[in-house]
Coordinates of C-alpha atoms and ligand atoms in Angstrom, one line a residue:
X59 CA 0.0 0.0 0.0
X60 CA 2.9 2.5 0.9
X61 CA 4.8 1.9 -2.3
X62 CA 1.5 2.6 -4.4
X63 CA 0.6 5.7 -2.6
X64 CA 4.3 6.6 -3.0
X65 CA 4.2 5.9 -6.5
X66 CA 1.0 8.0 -6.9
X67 CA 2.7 10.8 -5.1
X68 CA 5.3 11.0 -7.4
X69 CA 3.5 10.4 -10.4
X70 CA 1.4 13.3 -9.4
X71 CA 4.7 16.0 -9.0
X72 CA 5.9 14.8 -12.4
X73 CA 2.7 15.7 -14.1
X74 CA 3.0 19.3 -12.2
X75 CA 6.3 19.5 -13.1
X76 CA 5.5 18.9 -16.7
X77 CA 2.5 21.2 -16.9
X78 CA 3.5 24.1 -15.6
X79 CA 1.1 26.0 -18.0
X80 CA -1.3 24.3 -15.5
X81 CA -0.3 25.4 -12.7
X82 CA 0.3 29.3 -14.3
X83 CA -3.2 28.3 -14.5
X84 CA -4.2 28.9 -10.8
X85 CA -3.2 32.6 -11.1
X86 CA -5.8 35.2 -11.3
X87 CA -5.9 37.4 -14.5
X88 CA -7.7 40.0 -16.4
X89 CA -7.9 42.2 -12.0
X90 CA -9.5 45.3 -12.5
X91 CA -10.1 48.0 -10.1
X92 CA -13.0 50.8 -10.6
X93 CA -13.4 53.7 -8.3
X94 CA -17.1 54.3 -6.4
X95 CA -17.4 56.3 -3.5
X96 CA -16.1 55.2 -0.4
X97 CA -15.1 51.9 -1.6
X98 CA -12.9 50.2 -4.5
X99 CA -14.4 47.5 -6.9
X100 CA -12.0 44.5 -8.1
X101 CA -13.0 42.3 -10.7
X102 CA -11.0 39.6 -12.0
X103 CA -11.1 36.1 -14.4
X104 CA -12.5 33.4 -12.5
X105 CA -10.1 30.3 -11.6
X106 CA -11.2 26.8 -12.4
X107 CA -12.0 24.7 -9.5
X108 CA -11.2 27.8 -7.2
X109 CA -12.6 27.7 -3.6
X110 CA -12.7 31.4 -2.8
X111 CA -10.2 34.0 -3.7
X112 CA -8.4 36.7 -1.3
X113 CA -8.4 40.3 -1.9
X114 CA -4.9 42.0 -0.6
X115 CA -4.7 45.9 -0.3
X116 CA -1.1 47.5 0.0
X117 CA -0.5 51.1 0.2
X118 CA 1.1 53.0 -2.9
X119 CA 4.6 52.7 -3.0
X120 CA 5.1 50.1 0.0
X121 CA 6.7 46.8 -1.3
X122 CA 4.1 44.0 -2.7
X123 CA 4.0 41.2 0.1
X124 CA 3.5 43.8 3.1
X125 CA -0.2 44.0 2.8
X126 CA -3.2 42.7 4.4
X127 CA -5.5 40.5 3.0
X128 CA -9.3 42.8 3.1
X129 CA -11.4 40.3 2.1
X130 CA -12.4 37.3 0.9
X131 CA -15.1 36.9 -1.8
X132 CA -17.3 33.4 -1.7
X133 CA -19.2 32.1 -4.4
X134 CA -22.9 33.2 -2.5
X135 CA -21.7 37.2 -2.6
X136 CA -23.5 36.8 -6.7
X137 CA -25.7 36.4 -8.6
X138 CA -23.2 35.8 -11.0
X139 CA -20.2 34.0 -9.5
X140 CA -18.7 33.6 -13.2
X141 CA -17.5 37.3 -13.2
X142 CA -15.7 37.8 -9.2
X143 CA -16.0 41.3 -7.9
X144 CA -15.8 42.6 -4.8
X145 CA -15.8 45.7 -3.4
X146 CA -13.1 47.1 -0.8
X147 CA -13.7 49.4 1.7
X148 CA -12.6 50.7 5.2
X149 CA -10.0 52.7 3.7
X150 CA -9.3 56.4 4.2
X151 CA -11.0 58.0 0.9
X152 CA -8.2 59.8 -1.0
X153 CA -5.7 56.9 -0.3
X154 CA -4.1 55.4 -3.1
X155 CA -3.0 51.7 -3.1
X156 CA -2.5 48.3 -5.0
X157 CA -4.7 45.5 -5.1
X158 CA -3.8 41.6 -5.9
X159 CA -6.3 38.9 -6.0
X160 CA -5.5 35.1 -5.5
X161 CA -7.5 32.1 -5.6
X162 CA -7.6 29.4 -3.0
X163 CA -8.3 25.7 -3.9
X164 CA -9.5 23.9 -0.9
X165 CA -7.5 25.6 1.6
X166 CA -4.4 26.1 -0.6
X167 CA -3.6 29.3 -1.6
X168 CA -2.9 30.1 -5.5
X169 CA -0.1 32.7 -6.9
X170 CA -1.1 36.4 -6.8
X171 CA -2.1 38.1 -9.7
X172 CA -0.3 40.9 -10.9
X173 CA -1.2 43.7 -8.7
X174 CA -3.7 46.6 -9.8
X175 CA -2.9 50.2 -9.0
X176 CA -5.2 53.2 -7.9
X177 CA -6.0 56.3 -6.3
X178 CA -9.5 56.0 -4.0
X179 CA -12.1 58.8 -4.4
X180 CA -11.9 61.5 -2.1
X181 CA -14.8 62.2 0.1
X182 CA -17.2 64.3 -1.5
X183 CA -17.1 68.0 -2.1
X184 CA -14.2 70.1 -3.1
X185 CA -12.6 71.6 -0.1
X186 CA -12.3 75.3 -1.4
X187 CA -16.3 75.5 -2.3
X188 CA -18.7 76.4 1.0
X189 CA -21.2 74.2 1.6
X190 CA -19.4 71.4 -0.2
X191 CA -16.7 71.6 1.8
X192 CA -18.7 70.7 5.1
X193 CA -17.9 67.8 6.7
X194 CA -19.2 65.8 9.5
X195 CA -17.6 65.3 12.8
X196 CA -17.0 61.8 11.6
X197 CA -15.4 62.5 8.9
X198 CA -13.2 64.9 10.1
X199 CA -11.7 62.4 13.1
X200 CA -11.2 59.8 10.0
X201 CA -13.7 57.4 11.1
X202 CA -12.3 57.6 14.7
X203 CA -15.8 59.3 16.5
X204 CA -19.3 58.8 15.1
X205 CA -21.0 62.6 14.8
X206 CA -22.6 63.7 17.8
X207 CA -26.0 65.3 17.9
X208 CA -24.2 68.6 18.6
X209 CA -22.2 68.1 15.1
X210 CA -25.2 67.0 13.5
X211 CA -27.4 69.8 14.2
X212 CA -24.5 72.1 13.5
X213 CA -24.2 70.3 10.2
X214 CA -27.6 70.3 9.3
X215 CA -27.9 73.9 9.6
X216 CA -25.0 74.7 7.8
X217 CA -25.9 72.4 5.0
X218 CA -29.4 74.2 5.2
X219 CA -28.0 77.3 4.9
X220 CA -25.9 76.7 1.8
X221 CA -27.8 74.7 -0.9
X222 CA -31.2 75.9 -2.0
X223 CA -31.7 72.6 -2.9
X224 CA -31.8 71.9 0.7
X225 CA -34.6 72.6 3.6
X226 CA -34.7 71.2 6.8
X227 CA -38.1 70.8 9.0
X228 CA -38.0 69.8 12.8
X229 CA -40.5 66.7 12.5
X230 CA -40.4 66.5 16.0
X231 CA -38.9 66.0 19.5
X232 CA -37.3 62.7 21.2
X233 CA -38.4 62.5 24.6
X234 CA -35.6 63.9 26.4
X235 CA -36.1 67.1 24.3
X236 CA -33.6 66.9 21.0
X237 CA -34.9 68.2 17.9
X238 CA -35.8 65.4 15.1
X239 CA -35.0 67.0 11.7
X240 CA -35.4 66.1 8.2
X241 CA -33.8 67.2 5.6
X242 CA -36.1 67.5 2.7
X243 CA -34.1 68.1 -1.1
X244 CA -35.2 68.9 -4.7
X245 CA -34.0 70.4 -7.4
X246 CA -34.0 73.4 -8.7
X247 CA -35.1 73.5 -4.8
X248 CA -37.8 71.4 -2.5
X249 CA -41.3 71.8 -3.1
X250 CA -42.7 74.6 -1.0
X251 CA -45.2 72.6 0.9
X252 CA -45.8 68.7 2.2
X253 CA -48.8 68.7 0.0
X254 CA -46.6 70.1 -2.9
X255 CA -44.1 66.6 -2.3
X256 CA -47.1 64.4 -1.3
X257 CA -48.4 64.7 -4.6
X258 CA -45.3 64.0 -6.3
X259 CA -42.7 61.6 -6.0
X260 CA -40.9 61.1 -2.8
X261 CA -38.8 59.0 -1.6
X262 CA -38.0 58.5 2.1
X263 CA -34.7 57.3 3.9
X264 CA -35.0 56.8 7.7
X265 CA -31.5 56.5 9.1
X266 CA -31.1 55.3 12.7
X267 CA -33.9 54.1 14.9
X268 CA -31.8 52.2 17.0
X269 CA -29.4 54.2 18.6
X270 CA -26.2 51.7 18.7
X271 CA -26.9 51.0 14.8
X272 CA -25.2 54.3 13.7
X273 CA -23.3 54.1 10.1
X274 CA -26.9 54.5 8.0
X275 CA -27.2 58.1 10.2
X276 CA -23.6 58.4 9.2
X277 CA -24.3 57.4 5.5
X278 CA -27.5 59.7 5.3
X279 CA -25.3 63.2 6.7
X280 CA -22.7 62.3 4.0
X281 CA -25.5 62.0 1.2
X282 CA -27.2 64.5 1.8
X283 CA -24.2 66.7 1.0
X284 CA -24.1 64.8 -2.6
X285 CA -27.4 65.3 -3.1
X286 CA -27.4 68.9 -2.0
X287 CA -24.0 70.0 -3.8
X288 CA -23.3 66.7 -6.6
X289 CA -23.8 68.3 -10.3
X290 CA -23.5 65.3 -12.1
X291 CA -26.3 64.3 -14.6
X292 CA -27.6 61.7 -12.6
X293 CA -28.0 63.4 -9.3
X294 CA -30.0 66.4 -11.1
X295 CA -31.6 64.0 -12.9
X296 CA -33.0 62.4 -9.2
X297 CA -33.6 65.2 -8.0
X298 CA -35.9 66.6 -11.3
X299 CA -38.2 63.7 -10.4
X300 CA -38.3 62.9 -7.0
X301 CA -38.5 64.6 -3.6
X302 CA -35.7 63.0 -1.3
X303 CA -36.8 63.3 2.6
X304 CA -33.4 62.1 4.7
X305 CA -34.5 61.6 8.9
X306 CA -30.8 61.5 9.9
X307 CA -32.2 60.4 13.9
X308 CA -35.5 60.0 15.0
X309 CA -33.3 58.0 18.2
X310 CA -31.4 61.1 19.5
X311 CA -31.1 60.3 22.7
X312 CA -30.5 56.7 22.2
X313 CA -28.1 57.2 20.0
X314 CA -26.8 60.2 22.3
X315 CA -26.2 57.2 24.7
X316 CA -25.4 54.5 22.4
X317 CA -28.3 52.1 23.1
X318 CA -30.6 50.9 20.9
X319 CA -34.1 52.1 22.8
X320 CA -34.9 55.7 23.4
X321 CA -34.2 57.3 26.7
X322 CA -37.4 55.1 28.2
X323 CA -35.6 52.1 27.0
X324 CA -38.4 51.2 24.4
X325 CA -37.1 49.9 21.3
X326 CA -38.7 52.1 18.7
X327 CA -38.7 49.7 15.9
X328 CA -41.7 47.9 18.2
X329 CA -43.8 50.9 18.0
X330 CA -44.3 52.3 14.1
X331 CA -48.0 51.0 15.1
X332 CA -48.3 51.6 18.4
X333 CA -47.1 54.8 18.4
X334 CA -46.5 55.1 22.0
X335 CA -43.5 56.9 22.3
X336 CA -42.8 61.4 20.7
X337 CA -40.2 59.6 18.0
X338 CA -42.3 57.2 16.4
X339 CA -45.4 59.9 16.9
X340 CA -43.2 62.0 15.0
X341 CA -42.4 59.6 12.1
X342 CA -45.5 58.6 11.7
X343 CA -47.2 61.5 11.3
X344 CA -44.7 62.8 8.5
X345 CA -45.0 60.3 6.7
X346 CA -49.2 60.8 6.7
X347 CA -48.5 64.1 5.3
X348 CA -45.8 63.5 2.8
X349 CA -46.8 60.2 1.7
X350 CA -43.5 58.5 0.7
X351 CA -43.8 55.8 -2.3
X352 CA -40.6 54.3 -1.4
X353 CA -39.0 54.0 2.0
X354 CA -35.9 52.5 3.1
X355 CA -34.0 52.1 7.5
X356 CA -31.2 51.6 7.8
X357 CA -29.7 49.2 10.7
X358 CA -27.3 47.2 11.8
X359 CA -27.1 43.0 12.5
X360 CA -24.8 41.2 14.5
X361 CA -24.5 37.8 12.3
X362 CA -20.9 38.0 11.5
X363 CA -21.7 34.9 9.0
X364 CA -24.1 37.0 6.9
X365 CA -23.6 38.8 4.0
X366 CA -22.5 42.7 4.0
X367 CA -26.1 44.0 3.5
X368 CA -28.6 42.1 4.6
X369 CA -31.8 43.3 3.2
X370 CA -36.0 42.6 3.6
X371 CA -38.9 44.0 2.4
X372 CA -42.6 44.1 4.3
X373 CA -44.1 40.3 4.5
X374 CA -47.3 41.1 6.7
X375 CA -50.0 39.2 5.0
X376 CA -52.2 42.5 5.0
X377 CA -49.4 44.4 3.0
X378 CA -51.1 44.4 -0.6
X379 CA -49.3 42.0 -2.9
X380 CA -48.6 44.8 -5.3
X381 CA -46.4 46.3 -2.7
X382 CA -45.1 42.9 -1.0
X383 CA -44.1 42.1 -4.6
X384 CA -42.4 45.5 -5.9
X385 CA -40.7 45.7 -2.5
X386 CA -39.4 42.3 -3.0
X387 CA -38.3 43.5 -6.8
X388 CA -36.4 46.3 -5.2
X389 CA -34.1 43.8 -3.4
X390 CA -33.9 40.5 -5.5
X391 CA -33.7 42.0 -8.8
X392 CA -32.0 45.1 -8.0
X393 CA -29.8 45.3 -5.2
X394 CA -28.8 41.5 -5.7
X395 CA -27.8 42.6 -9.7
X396 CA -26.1 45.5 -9.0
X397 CA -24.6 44.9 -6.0
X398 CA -23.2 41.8 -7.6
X399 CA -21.8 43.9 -10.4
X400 CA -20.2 46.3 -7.6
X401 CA -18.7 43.7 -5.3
X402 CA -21.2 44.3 -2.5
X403 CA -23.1 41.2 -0.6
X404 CA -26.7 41.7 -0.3
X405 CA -28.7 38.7 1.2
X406 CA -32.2 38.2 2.8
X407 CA -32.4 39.7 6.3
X408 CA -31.8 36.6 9.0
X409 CA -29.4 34.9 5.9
X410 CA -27.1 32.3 7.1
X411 CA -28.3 30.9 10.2
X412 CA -29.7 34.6 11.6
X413 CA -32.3 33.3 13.7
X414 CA -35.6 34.1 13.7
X415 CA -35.6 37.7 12.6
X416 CA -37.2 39.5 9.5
X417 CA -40.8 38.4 10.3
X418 CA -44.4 40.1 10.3
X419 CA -44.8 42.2 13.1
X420 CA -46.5 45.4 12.4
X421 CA -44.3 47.2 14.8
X422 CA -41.4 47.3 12.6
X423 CA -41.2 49.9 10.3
X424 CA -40.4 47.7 7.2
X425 CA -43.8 46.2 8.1
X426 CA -45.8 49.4 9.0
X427 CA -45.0 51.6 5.9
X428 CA -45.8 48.3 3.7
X429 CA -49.1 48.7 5.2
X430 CA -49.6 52.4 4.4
X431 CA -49.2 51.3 0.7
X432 CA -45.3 52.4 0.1
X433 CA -42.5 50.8 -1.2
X434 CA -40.4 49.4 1.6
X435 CA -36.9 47.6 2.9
X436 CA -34.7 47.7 5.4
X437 CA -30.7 47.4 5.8
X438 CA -28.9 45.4 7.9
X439 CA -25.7 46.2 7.4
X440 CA -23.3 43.5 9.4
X441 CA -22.1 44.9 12.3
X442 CA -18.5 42.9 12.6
X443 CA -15.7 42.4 9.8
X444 CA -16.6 38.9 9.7
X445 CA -14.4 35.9 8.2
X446 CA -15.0 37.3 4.5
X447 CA -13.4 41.3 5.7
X448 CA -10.8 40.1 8.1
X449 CA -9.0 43.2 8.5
X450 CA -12.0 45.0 10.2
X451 CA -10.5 44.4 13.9
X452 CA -9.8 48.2 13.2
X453 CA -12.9 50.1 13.9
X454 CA -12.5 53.0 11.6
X455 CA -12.3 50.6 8.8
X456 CA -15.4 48.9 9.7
X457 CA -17.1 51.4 9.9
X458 CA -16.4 53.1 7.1
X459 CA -17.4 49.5 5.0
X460 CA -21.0 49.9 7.0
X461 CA -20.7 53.5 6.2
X462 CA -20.4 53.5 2.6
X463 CA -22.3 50.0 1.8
X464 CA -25.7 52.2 3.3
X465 CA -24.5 55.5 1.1
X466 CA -24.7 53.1 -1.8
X467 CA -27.6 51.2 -0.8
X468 CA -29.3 54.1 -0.4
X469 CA -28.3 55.8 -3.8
X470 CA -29.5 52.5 -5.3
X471 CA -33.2 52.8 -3.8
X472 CA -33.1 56.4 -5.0
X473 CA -31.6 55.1 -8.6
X474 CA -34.2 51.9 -8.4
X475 CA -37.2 54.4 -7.8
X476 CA -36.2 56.8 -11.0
X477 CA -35.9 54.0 -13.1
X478 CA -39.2 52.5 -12.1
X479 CA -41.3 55.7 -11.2
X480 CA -44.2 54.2 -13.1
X481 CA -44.4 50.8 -11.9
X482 CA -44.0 52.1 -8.2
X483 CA -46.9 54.5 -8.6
X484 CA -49.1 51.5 -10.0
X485 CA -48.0 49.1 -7.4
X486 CA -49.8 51.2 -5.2
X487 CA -52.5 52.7 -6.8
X488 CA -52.8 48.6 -7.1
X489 CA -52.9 48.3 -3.1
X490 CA -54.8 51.2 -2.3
X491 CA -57.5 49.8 -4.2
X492 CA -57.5 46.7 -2.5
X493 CA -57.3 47.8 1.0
X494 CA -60.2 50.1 0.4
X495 CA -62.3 48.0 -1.4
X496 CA -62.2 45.4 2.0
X497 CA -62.8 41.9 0.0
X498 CA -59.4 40.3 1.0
X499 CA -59.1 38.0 4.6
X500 CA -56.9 40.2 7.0
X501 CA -55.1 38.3 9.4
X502 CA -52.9 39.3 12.8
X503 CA -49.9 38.1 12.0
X504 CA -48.4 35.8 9.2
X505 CA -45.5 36.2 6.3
X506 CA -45.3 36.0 2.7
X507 CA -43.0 33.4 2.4
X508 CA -39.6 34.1 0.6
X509 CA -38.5 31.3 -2.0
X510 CA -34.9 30.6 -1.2
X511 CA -32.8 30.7 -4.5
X512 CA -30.6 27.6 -5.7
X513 CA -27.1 27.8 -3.8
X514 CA -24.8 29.8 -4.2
X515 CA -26.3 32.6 -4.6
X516 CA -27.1 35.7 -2.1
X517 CA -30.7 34.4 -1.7
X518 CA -29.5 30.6 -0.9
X519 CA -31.0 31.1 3.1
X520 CA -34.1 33.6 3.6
X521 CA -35.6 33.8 6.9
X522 CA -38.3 31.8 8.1
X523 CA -42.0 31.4 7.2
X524 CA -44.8 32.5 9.9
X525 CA -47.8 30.7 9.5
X526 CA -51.0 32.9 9.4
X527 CA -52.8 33.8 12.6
X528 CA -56.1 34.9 13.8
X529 CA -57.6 35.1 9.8
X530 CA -60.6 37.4 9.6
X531 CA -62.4 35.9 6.9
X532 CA -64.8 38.2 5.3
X533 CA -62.8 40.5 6.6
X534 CA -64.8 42.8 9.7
X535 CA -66.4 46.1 8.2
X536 CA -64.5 47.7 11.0
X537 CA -64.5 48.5 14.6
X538 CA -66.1 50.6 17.3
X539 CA -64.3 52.1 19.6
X540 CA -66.4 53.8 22.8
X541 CA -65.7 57.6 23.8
X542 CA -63.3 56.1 26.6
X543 CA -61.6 53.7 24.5
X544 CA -60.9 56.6 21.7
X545 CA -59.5 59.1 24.2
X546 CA -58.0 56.2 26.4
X547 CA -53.9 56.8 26.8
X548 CA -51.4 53.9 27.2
X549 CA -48.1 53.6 29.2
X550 CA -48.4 57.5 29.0
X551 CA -48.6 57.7 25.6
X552 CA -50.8 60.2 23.6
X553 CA -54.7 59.3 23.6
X554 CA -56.0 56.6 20.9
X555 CA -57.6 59.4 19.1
X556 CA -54.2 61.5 18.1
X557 CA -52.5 58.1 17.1
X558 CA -54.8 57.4 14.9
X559 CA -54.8 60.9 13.5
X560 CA -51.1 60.2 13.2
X561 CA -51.2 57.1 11.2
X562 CA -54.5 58.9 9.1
X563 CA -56.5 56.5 10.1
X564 CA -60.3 58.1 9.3
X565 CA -62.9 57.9 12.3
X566 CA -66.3 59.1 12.5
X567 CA -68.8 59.5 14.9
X568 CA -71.3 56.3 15.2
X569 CA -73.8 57.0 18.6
X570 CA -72.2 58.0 21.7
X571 CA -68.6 56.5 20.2
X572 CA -66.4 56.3 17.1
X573 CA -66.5 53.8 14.0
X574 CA -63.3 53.3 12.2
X575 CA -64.5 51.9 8.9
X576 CA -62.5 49.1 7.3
X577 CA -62.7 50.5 4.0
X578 CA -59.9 53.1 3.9
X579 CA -56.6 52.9 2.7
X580 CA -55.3 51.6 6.3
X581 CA -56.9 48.9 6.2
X582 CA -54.9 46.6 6.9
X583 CA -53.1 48.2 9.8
X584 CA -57.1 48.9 11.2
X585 CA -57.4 45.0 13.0
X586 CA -53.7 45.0 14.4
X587 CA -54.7 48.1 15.9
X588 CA -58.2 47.7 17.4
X589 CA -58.8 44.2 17.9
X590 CA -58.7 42.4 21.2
X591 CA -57.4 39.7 19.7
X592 CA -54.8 41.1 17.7
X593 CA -50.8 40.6 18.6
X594 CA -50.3 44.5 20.0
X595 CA -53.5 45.9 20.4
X596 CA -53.4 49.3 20.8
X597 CA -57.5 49.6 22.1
X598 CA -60.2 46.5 22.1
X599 CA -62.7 47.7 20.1
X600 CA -65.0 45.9 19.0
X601 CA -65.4 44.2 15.9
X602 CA -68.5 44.9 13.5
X603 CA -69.1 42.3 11.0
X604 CA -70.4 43.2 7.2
Ligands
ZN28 ZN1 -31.8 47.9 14.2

């Protein structure tokens, strides 16, 4: 047995020695590198029978060989595996470097290719031009302190002040008493009034609602400077056709404090029904008035398995299928293409083992503004480097990967809803239609279910199904609420009444109470909200069959 194995061995080093064109082979050829902002793009020939490639950044001039590996790229990063990219970041923008790319077979590395050169784009806004030239606290200590609310507000002013393409309305107050602002952009400037953008296309991007999930509040300071000061066809373009509303921190005193609740510890991503707390209030009541067709939040998830940016859309059985299904569109044929093209690792949110996250519940934004008929996802960007960005022990480079990953999400969304303006607006003209018409069974909570995709791929492992619970069907023709029911507070929240008004939720006056008909374009929020039954009630009305 030893002399055959022996013999095999050496059989097996003559035919290497032979074919050394084999072996040249294993290289990686054709590396590319294309600037975008904030990060680097390689792309390179695929190697037979390769297992995963590593992606080593060197700074200009320093001698190939001192580097660090930044990343490795996996087969399940694509949608098209056949043509490797990925895209670097964590660097300081400006900074030039080289880039080498080698393939590993098994757990064998391959030879490098022949490195690529290149100068990173600088962060945005020529330095000599006011207003361009702002920068956020975070910016300006290199990635080394997130900006404070001081900073922001500062900021926001100054940013306010300089672009007419910018204003900036206080949408509210946290509890503790800090101002929620949003910046609201068009071009040649905003629409003068939320009835003005209401009836015209608006896009919204929420940016921190969890106050230890900060690099989508970073992300959204940074873009609204492009989008205030950028002269490049596109961006005029956007902003010609859409309304852009940016909420940099409805959490300001969570994220003031690092945590992820508010300053009463409630986690405001459990209350975009409920409603219970100034910030959501706040949120929701802007968003009644401005009526956003698409929405994205931004987050962060600590899966360090998962891909860079994982994504969802709203999966609450009442959200119309028009909207479920254009949401959905927005993440599996969009950001999954082009992020594939750019090197960047979307995947459904709860992806690789996650747990049992991305599910139904009406609380949570994604879920909420599906029901009020927009366009919806959220981010989670992965909080930790991870095994695939191993050089992310230094926290200025991760978060500058988070940081950018949500500018480019978000400038996707915004790119996504230009190109398909028309197909939004009839998604929903679609669902409002439905909910008001009141034919469909409503249910409490239960999920769409999301198809995985064939492995490898970035939709190989989607989060779970939720069965349906509590199905109204015919659904109820709505609910009455008594007089001390509708002005009834909770956990010292505002009276039922005003949340309604917040959500626009129409009520009128049936007898000594209130009837909130069914057939409005709420509808399916109306049952989560008033029935005993429901999951979170906010009131037990009662329910009034057809
Ligand atoms: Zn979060």
């Amino acid at each position: 047995m030893r002399s055959r194995s022996g013999f095999a061995a050496v059989a097996a080093a003559c035919i290497a020695l032979l074919l050394p064109a084999a072996a040249h082979a294993q290289q990686v050829t054709g590396l590319e590198v294309r600037q975008g902002d904030g990060f680097a793009t390689l792309t390179w020939q695929p190697v037979a029978g390769a297992t995963d490639y590593q992606i080593e950044r060197t700074p200009a001039g320093a001698p190939l060989g001192t580097g660090v590996v930044v990343g490795v790229w996996r087969p399940n990063r694509q949608v098209n595996p056949n043509q490797p990219a990925f895209a670097d970041a964590g660097f300081n923008p400006g900074d030039s470097f080289q880039w080498r790319v080698r393939a590993r077979i098994g757990a064998t590395p391959q030879a490098y290719s022949e490195p690529v050169s290149g100068a990173t784009l600088p962060e945005f806004g020529d330095p000599a031009t006011p207003g361009e030239n702002l920068r956020t606290q975070w910016e300006q200590t290199n990635a080394a302190t997130y900006t404070s609310d001081v900073n922001e507000y500062a900021y926001t002013a100054a940013l306010d002040a300089a672009s007419e393409r910018v204003r900036v309305v206080e949408i509210g107050r946290t509890v503790l008493g800090r101002p929620i602002n949003m910046f609201i952009i068009g071009y040649p400037a905003p629409k003068p009034t939320a009835r003005a953008i209401s009836n015209s296309p608006t896009a919204l991007l929420n940016c921190n609602v969890h106050g230890n999930e900060p690099s989508s509040r970073e992300g959204c300071l940074i873009l609204a400077r492009e989008l205030a000061f950028g002269n490049d066809a596109r961006t005029i373009d956007l902003l010609r056709n859409m309304t852009v509303l940016i909420v940099p921190t409805i959490n300001g005193d969570g994220r003031a404090a690092n945590i992820r609740g508010n300053s009463t510890g409630q986690d405001l991503n459990r209350d975009h029904s409920l409603l219970r707390q100034p910030e959501t209030f706040a949120l929701a009541a802007m968003v009644r008035d401005y009526t956003p067709e698409v929405a994205y939040d931004g987050h962060e998830f600590g899966n360090s398995q998962a891909g860079d940016l994982p994504t969802l859309w709203p999966r609450h059985l009442n959200v119309a299928r028009s909207v479920m299904g254009e949401s959905k569109s927005l993440v599996e044929d969009w950001l999954y293409t082009n992020g594939s093209e750019d090197g960047w690792w979307y995947c459904p949110y709860g992806c690789q083992n996650g747990g049992g996250v991305g599910l139904s519940q009406e609380t949570i934004l994604r879920n909420t503004m599906g029901l009020k008929n927009t366009v919806s996802m959220l981010l989670e960007a992965r909080s930790s480097g991870g095994p695939t960005r191993p050089d992310e022990a230094i926290p200025a480079n991760n978060r500058r990967r988070k940081t950018y990953s949500a500018i480019y999400t978000m400038q996707q969304v915004l790119d996504y809803y230009r190109e398909r303006q028309r197909v939004v607006e009839r998604a929903i003209r679609t669902s409002i239609l439905v909910q008001r018409v009141n034919a469909t069974p409503v249910v409490f909570r239960g999920s769409y279910d999301v198809p995985a995709f064939p492995a490898p791929h970035p939709g190989e492992a989607p989060p779970p199904d939720e069965p349906p619970t509590g199905i109204l069907n015919p659904p109820p023709c709505g609910y009455l609420l008594t007089e001390e029911q509708y002005r009834s507070q909770q956990d010292g929240s505002r009276p039922v009444a005003d949340r309604l008004a917040a959500h626009g939720i129409k009520v009128r006056r049936r007898g000594s109470g209130w009837f909130v008909p069914m057939r409005q374009e709420l509808r399916g929020l109306i049952p989560l909200l008033l029935d005993g039954q429901a999951a979170e009630p906010m009131v037990a009305g009662q329910r009034i069959a057809c």
